[in-house]
Coordinates of C-alpha atoms and ligand atoms in Angstrom, one line a residue:
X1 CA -27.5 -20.2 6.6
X2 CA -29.7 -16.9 6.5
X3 CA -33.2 -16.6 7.3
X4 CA -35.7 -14.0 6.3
X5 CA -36.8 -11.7 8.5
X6 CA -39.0 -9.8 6.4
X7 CA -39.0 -6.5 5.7
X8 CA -39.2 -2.8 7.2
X9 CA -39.5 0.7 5.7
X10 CA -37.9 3.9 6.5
X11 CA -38.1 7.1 4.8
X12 CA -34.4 7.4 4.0
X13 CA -32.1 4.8 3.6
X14 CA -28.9 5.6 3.6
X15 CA -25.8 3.4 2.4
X16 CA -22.5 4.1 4.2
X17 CA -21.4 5.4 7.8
X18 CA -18.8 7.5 6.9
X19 CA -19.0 11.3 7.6
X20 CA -21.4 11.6 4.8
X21 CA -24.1 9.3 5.9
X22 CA -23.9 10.3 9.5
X23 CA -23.6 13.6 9.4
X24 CA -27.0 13.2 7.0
X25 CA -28.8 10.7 9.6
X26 CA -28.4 13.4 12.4
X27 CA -29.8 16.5 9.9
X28 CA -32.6 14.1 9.3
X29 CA -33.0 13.2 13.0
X30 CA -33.1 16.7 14.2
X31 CA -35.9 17.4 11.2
X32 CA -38.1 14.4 12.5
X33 CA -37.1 12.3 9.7
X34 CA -36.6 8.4 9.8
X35 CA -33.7 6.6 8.2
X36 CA -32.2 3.4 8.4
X37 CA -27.8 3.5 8.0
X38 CA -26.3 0.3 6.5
X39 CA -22.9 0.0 6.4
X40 CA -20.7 -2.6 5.4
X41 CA -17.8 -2.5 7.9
X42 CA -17.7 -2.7 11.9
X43 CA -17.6 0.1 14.0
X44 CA -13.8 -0.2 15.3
X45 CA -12.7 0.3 10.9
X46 CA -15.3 3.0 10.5
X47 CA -13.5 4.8 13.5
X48 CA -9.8 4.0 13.0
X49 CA -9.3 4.5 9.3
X50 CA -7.1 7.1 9.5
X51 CA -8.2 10.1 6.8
X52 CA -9.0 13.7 7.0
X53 CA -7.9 16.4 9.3
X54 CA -8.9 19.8 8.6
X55 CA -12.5 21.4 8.7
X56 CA -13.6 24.3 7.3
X57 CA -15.1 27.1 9.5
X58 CA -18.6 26.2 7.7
X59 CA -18.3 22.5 8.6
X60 CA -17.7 23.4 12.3
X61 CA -20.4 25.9 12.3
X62 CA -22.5 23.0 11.2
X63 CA -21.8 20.2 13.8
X64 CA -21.8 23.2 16.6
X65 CA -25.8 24.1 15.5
X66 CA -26.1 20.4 15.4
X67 CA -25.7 19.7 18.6
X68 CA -22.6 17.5 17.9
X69 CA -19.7 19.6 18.4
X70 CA -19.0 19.1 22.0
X71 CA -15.5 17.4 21.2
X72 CA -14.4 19.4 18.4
X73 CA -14.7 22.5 20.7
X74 CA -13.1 20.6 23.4
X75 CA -10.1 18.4 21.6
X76 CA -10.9 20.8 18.0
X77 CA -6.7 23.2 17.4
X78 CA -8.1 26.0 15.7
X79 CA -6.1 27.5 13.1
X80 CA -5.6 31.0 12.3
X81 CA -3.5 30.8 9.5
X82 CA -1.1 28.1 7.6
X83 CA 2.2 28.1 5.9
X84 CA 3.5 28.2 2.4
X85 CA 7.2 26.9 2.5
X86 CA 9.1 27.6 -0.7
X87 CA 12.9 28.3 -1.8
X88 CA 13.4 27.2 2.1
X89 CA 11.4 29.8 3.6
X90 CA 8.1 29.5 5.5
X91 CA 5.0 32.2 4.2
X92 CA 2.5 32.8 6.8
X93 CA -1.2 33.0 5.1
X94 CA -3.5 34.7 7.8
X95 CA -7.1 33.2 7.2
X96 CA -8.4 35.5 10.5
X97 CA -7.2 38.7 9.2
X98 CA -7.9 38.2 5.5
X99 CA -11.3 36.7 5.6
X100 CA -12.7 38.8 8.7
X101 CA -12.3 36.1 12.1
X102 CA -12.6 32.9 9.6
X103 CA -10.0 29.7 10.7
X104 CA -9.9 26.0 10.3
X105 CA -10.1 23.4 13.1
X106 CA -7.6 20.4 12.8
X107 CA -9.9 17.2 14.4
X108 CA -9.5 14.3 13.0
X109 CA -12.1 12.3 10.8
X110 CA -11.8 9.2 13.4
X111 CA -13.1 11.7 16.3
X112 CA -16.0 13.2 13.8
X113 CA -16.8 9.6 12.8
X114 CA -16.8 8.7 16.8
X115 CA -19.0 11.5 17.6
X116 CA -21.7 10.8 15.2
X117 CA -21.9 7.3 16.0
X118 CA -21.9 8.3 19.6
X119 CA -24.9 10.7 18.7
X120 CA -27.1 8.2 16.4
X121 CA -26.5 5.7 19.1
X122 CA -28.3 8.1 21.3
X123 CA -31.2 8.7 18.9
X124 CA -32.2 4.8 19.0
X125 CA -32.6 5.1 15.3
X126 CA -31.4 2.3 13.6
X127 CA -27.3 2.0 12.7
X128 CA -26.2 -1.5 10.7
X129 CA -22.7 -2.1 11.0
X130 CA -21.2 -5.8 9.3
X131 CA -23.8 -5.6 6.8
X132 CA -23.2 -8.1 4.1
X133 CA -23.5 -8.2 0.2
X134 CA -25.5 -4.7 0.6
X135 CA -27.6 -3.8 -2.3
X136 CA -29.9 -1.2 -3.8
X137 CA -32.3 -1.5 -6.4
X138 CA -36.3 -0.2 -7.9
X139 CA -34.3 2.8 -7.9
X140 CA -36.7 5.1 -10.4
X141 CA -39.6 3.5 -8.3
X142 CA -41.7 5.7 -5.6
X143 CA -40.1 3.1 -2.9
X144 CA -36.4 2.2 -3.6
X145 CA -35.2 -0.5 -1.8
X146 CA -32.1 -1.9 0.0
X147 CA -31.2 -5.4 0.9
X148 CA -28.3 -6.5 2.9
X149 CA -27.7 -9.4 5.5
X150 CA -26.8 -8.8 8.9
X151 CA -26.0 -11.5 11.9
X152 CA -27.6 -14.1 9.3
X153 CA -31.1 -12.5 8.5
X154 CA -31.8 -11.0 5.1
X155 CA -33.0 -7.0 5.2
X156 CA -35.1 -5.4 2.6
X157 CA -35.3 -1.9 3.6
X158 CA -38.1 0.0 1.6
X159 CA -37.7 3.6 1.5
X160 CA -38.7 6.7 0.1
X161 CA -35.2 7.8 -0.8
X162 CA -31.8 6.4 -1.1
X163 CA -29.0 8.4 0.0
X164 CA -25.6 6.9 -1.7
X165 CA -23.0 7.8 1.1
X166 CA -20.5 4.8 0.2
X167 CA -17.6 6.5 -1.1
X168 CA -15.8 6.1 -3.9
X169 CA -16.0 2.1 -3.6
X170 CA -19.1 2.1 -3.0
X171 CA -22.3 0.0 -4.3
X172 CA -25.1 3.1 -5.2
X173 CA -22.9 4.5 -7.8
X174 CA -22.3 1.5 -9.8
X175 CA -25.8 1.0 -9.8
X176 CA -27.0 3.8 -11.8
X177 CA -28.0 2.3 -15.1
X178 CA -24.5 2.5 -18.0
X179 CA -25.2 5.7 -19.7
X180 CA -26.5 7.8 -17.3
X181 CA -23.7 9.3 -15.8
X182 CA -20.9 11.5 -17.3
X183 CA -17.6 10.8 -15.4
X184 CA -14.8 13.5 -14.9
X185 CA -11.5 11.8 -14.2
X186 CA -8.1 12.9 -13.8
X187 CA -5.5 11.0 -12.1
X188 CA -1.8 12.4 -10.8
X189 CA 1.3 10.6 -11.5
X190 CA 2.4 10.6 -7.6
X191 CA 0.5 9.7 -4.3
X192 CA 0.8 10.7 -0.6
X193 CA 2.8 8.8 1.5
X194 CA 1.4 9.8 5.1
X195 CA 2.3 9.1 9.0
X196 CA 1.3 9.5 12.3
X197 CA 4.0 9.9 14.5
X198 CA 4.2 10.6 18.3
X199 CA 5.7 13.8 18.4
X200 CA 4.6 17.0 19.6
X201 CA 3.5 19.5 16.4
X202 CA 6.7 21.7 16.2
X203 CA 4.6 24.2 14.5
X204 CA 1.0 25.6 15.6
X205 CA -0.2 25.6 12.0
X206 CA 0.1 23.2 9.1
X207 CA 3.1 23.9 6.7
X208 CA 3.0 22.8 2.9
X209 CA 6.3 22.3 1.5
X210 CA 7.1 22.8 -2.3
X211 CA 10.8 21.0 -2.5
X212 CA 13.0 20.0 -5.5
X213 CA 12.8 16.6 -4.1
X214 CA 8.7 16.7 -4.2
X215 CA 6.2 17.8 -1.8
X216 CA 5.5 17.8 1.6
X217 CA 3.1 18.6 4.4
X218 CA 3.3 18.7 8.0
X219 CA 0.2 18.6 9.6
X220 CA -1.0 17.0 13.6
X221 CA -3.9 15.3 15.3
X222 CA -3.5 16.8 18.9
X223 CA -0.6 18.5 20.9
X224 CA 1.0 15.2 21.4
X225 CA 0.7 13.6 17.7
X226 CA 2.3 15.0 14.9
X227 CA 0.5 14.0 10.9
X228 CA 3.5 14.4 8.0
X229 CA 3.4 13.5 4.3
X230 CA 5.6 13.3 1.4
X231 CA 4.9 12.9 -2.7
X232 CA 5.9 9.7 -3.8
X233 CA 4.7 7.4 -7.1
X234 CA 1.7 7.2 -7.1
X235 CA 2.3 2.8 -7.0
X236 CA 4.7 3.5 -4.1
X237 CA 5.4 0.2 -1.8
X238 CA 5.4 1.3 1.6
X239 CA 7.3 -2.0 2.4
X240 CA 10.1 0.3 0.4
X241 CA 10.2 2.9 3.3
X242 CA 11.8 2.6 7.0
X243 CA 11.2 4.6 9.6
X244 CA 14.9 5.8 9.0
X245 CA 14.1 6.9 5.4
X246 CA 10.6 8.4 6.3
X247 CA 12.4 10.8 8.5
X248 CA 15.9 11.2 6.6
X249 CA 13.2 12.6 3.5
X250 CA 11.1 14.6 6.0
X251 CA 13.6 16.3 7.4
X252 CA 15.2 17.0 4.0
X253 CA 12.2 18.6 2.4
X254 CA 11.0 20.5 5.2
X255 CA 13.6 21.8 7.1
X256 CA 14.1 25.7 6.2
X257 CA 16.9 28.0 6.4
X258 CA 16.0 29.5 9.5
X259 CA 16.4 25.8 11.3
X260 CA 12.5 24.7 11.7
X261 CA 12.0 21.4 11.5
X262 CA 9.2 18.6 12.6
X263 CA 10.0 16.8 15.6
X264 CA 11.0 13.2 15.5
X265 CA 9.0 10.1 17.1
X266 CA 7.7 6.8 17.1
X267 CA 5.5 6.0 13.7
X268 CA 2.6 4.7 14.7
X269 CA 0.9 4.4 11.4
X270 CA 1.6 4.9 7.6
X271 CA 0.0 4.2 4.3
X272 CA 0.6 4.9 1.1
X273 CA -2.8 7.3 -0.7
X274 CA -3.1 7.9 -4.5
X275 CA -4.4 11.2 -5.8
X276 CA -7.2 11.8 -7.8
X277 CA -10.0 14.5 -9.1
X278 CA -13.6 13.0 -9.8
X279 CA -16.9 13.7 -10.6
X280 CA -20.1 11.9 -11.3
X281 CA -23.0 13.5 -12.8
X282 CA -25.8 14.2 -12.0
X283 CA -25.6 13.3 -8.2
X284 CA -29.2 11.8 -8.8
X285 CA -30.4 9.0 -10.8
X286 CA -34.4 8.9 -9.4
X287 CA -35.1 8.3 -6.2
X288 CA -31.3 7.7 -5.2
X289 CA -29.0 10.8 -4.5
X290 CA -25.1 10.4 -4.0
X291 CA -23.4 12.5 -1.9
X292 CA -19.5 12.7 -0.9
X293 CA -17.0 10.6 -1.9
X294 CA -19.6 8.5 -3.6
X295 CA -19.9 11.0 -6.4
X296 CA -16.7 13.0 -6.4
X297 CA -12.9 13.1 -5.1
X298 CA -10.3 15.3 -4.9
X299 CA -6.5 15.0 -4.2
X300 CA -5.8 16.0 -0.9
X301 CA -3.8 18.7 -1.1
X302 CA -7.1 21.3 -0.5
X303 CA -8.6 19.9 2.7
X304 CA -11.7 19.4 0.8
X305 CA -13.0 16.0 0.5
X306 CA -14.5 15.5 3.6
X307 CA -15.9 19.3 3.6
X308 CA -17.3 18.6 0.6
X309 CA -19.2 15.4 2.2
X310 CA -20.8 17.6 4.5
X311 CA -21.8 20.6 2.4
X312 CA -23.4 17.9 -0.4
X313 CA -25.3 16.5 2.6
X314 CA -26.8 19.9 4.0
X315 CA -28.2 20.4 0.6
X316 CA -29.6 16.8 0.7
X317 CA -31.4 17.5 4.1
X318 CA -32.8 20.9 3.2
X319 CA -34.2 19.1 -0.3
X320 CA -35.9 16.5 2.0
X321 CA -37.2 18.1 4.7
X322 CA -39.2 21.4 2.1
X323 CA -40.3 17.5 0.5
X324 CA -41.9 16.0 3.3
X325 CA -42.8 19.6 5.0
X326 CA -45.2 20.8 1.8
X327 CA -44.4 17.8 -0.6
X328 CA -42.5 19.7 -3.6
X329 CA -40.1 18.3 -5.3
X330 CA -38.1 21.7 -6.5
X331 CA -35.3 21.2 -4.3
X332 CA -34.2 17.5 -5.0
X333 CA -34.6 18.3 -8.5
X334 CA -31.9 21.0 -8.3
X335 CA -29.5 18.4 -5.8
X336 CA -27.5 18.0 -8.0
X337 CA -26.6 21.3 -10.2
X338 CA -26.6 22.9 -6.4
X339 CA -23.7 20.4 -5.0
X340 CA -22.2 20.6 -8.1
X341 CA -21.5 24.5 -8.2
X342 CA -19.9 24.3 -4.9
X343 CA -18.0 20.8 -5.8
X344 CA -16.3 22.4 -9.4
X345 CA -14.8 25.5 -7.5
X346 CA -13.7 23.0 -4.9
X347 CA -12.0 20.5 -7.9
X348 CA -10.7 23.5 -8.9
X349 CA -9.0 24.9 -5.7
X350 CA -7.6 21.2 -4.9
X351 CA -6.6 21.0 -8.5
X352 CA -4.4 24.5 -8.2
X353 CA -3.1 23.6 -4.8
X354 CA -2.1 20.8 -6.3
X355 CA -0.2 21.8 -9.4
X356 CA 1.0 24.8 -7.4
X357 CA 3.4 22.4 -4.7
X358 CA 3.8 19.1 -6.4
X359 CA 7.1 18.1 -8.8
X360 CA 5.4 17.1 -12.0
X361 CA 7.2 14.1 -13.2
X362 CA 8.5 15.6 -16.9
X363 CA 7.9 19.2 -16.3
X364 CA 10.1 21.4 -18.2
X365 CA 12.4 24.1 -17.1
X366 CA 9.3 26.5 -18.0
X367 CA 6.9 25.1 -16.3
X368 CA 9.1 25.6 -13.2
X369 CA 9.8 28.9 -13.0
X370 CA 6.2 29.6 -14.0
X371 CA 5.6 27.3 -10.5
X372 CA 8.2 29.8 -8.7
X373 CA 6.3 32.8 -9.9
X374 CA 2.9 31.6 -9.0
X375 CA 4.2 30.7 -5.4
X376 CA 6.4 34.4 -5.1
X377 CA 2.9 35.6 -6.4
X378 CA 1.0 33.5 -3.7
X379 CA 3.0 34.8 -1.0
X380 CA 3.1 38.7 -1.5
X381 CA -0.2 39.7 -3.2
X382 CA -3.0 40.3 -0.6
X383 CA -4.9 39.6 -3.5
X384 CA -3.6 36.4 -3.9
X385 CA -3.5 34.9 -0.3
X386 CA -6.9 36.6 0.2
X387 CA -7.6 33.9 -2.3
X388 CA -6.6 31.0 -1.1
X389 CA -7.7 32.1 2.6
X390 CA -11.7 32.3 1.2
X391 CA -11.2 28.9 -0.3
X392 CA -9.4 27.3 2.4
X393 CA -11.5 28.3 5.2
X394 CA -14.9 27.0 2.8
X395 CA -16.7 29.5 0.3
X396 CA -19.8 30.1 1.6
X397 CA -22.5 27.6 2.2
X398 CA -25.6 26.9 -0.7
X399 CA -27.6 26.5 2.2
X400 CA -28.4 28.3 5.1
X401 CA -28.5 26.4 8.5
X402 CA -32.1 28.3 9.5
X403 CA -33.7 26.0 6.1
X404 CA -32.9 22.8 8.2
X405 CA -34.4 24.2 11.6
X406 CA -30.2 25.1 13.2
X407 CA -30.0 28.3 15.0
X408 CA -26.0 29.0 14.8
X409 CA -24.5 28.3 18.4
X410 CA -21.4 29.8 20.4
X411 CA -18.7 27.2 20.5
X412 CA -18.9 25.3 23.8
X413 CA -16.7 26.7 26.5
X414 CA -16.2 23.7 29.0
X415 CA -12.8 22.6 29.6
X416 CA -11.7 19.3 28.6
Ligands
RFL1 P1 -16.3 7.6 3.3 O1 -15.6 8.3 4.5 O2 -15.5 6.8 2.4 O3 -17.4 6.7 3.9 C1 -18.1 5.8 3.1 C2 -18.7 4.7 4.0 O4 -19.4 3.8 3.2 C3 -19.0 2.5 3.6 N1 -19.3 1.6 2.5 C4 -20.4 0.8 2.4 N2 -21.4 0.6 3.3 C5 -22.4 -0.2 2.9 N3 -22.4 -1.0 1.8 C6 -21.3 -0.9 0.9 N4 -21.3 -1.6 -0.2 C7 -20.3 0.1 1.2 N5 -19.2 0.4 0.6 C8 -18.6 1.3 1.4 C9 -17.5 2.6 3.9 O5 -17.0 1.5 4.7 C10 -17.5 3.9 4.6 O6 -17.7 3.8 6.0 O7 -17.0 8.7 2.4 P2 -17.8 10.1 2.9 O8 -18.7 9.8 4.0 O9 -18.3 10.6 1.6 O10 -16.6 11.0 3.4 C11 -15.6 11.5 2.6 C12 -14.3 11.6 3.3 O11 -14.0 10.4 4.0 C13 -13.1 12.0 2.4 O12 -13.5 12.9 1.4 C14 -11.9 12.6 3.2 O13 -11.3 11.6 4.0 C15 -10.9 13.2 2.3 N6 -9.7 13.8 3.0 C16 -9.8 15.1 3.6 N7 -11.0 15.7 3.5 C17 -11.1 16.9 4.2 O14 -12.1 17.6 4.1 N8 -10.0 17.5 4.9 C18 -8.8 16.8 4.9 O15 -7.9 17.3 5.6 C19 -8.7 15.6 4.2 N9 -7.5 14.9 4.3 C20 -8.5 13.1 3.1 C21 -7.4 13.7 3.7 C22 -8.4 11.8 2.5 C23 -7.2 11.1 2.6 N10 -7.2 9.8 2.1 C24 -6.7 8.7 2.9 C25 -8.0 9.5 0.9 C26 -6.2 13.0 3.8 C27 -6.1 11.7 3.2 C28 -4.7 11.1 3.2
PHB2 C1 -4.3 16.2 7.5 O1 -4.0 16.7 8.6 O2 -4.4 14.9 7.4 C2 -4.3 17.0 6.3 C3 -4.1 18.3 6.3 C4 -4.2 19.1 5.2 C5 -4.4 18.5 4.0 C6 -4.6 17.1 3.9 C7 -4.5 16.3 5.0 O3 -4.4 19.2 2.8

């Protein structure tokens, strides 16, 4: 049985604990602005869902001026470049020379997830995890509201704003009134069948396979953990796949000619992800704003997703803080066509990368020798892999870090 326990107000409430929501409660924080996090799962599943590994130089940037980028400088494999592998041959692409000292940093989204909830836990500012039969509503109202049960007491959170940081299975986006929204939608006929295997990276930089057998990407965690995955249908039974077959398919696709190859090891996880673009718009329906996966996805393939999570969430920060700082409401009014710019060019980019590596079931003979030449293209223009290096590494930011009070930092240099 629940009681009431009446309620309590916050000036942002936000829905969801993943990198979105967090990352948003700490910009707040640092701005002196309150917020309540709900989220509907316990702390161990938040942390161990095993999901993203690649951040952009912008996003590392960000949690470095935020303060929370102590194990991402520590336990954080920068990246200078990544591989194309085609025709079994591996392409070098070098982000560092092409986009002027630019890289990626491979750390995982269970260690961003742990260090933001390590950080809010510091700020004593409140952090609901189990919440039950979570809910938002008065959303075109001055005070929003969301109500959820936790530990057997009813919450009604009343706030000035609702950020929607849920994902794509979330609560705040179904809640926008039928109508409102335009949804973009394009699903792939294959998924991503992915492991984590205890095996030391045989590479120092990711490697994305385009074989006649389907795709495949080798990717890692930490020197000791390698992070592989292989195109498969998209309704793909993992029950279907031994460990034997996992690596007899690896090893097929992504050995090349001159004998690389991952290292073999114990699986210790694997999961079976389908792949989809999507977009919901506007961000914004009154006083609720989505931001991440709540309002948009994209396959995998780019290294985008969670990126996108933070940039969407910088925006949201800046909007709110020139709101309460001088109480104009120019900024969240243009949320969502700002996030949006930045979230097209990144469909778009995923999209290519995408089409570019994949087997399309039903492609003709055409459409892959058009593939060839786009990879042969890829891989010897300076135009080309200047391209994909600017993408890769994150276009530049809508924001800059000085219009939520961050001074850029140096990364940290104490050892482990
Ligand atoms: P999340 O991470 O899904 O977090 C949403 C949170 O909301 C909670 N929630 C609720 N809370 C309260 N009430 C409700 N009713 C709720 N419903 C849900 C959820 O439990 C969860 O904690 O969304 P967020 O914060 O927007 O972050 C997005 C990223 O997680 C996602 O885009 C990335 O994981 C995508 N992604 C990648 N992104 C990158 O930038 N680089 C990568 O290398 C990369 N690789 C990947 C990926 C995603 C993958 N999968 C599994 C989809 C690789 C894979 C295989
Ligand atoms: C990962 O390491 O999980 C990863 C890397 C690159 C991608 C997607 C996922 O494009």
């Amino acid at each position: 049985m629940s009681v009431v326990s009446g309620f309590s107000r916050t000036q942002v409430g936000i829905v969801g604990a993943g990198p979105a929501g967090l990352l948003l409660g700490h910009l707040l924080h640092l701005n002196g602005i309150d917020s309540v996090i709900v989220e509907n799962r316990d702390r161990e599943y938040v942390i161990d869902r095993v999901r993203a590994g690649v951040l952009e130089q912008g996003t590392v940037d960000l949690m470095r001026a935020m303060g929370v980028g102590g194990g991402l400088d520590r336990r954080g494999l920068r990246h200078e470049g990544v591989h194309i592998s085609f025709g079994g041959r591996r392409h070098r692409i070098d982000f560092a020379e092409l986009t002027g000292g630019k890289a990626i940093t491979v750390y995982g989204q269970n260690e961003v997830v742990r260090d933001l909830i390590d950080a809010r836990i510091e700020t004593t500012r409140p952090l609901y995890f189990n919440a039950q039969d979570v809910r938002v509503s008065a959303l075109d109202s001055p005070m929003p509201v969301i109500r959820f049960r936790h530990e057997g007491v009813e919450h009604d959170v009343q706030c000035d704003f609702i950020a929607g940081c849920d994902g794509f299975h979330g609560v705040c986006r179904p809640s926008i009134p039928e109508g409102l929204l335009t949804i973009y939608e394009r699903t792939y006929p294959f998924g991503w069948l992915g492991i984590l295997a205890e095996a030391a990276p045989s590479s120092d930089e990711l490697v994305y396979t385009h074989h006649d057998r389907g795709f495949a990407l080798f990717s890692m965690r930490s020197p000791a953990i390698t992070r592989l995955y292989l195109q498969v249908p998209p309704d793909e039974s993992i029950e279907r796949w031994s460990d034997e077959a996992i690596w007899e398919e690896m090893l097929t696709r992504m050995t090349t000619a001159d004998g690389w190859k991952p290292n073999v090891g114990r699986i210790v996880q694997k999961s079976v992800t389908p792949m989809r673009s999507f977009v919901a718009a506007p961000m914004r329906h009154g006083r609720l704003f989505l931001a991440g996966d709540a309002a948009h996805i994209v396959p995998p393939t780019g290294a985008k997703g969670m990126n996108l999570a933070a940039s969407d969430v910088l925006v949201l920060a800046h909007a709110l803080k020139a709101f309460y700082e001088t109480a104009s409401e120019e900024w969240l009014e243009c949320y969502s066509t700002v996030c949006l710019r930045r979230v097209w060019k990144a469909q778009r980019f995923s999209w290519w990368m995408t089409t570019l590596l994949h087997q399309l079931p039903g492609e003709s003979r055409f459409d892959r020798q058009r593939q060839l030449a786009d990879l042969d293209y890829l891989t010897n223009s300076r135009a080309a892999m200047l391209s994909l290096a600017e993408q890769y590494v994150g276009l530049p930011s809508e924001v800059l870090f000085t219009s939520v009070g961050l001074q850029p930092r140096l990364p940290d240099p104490s050892p482990g």
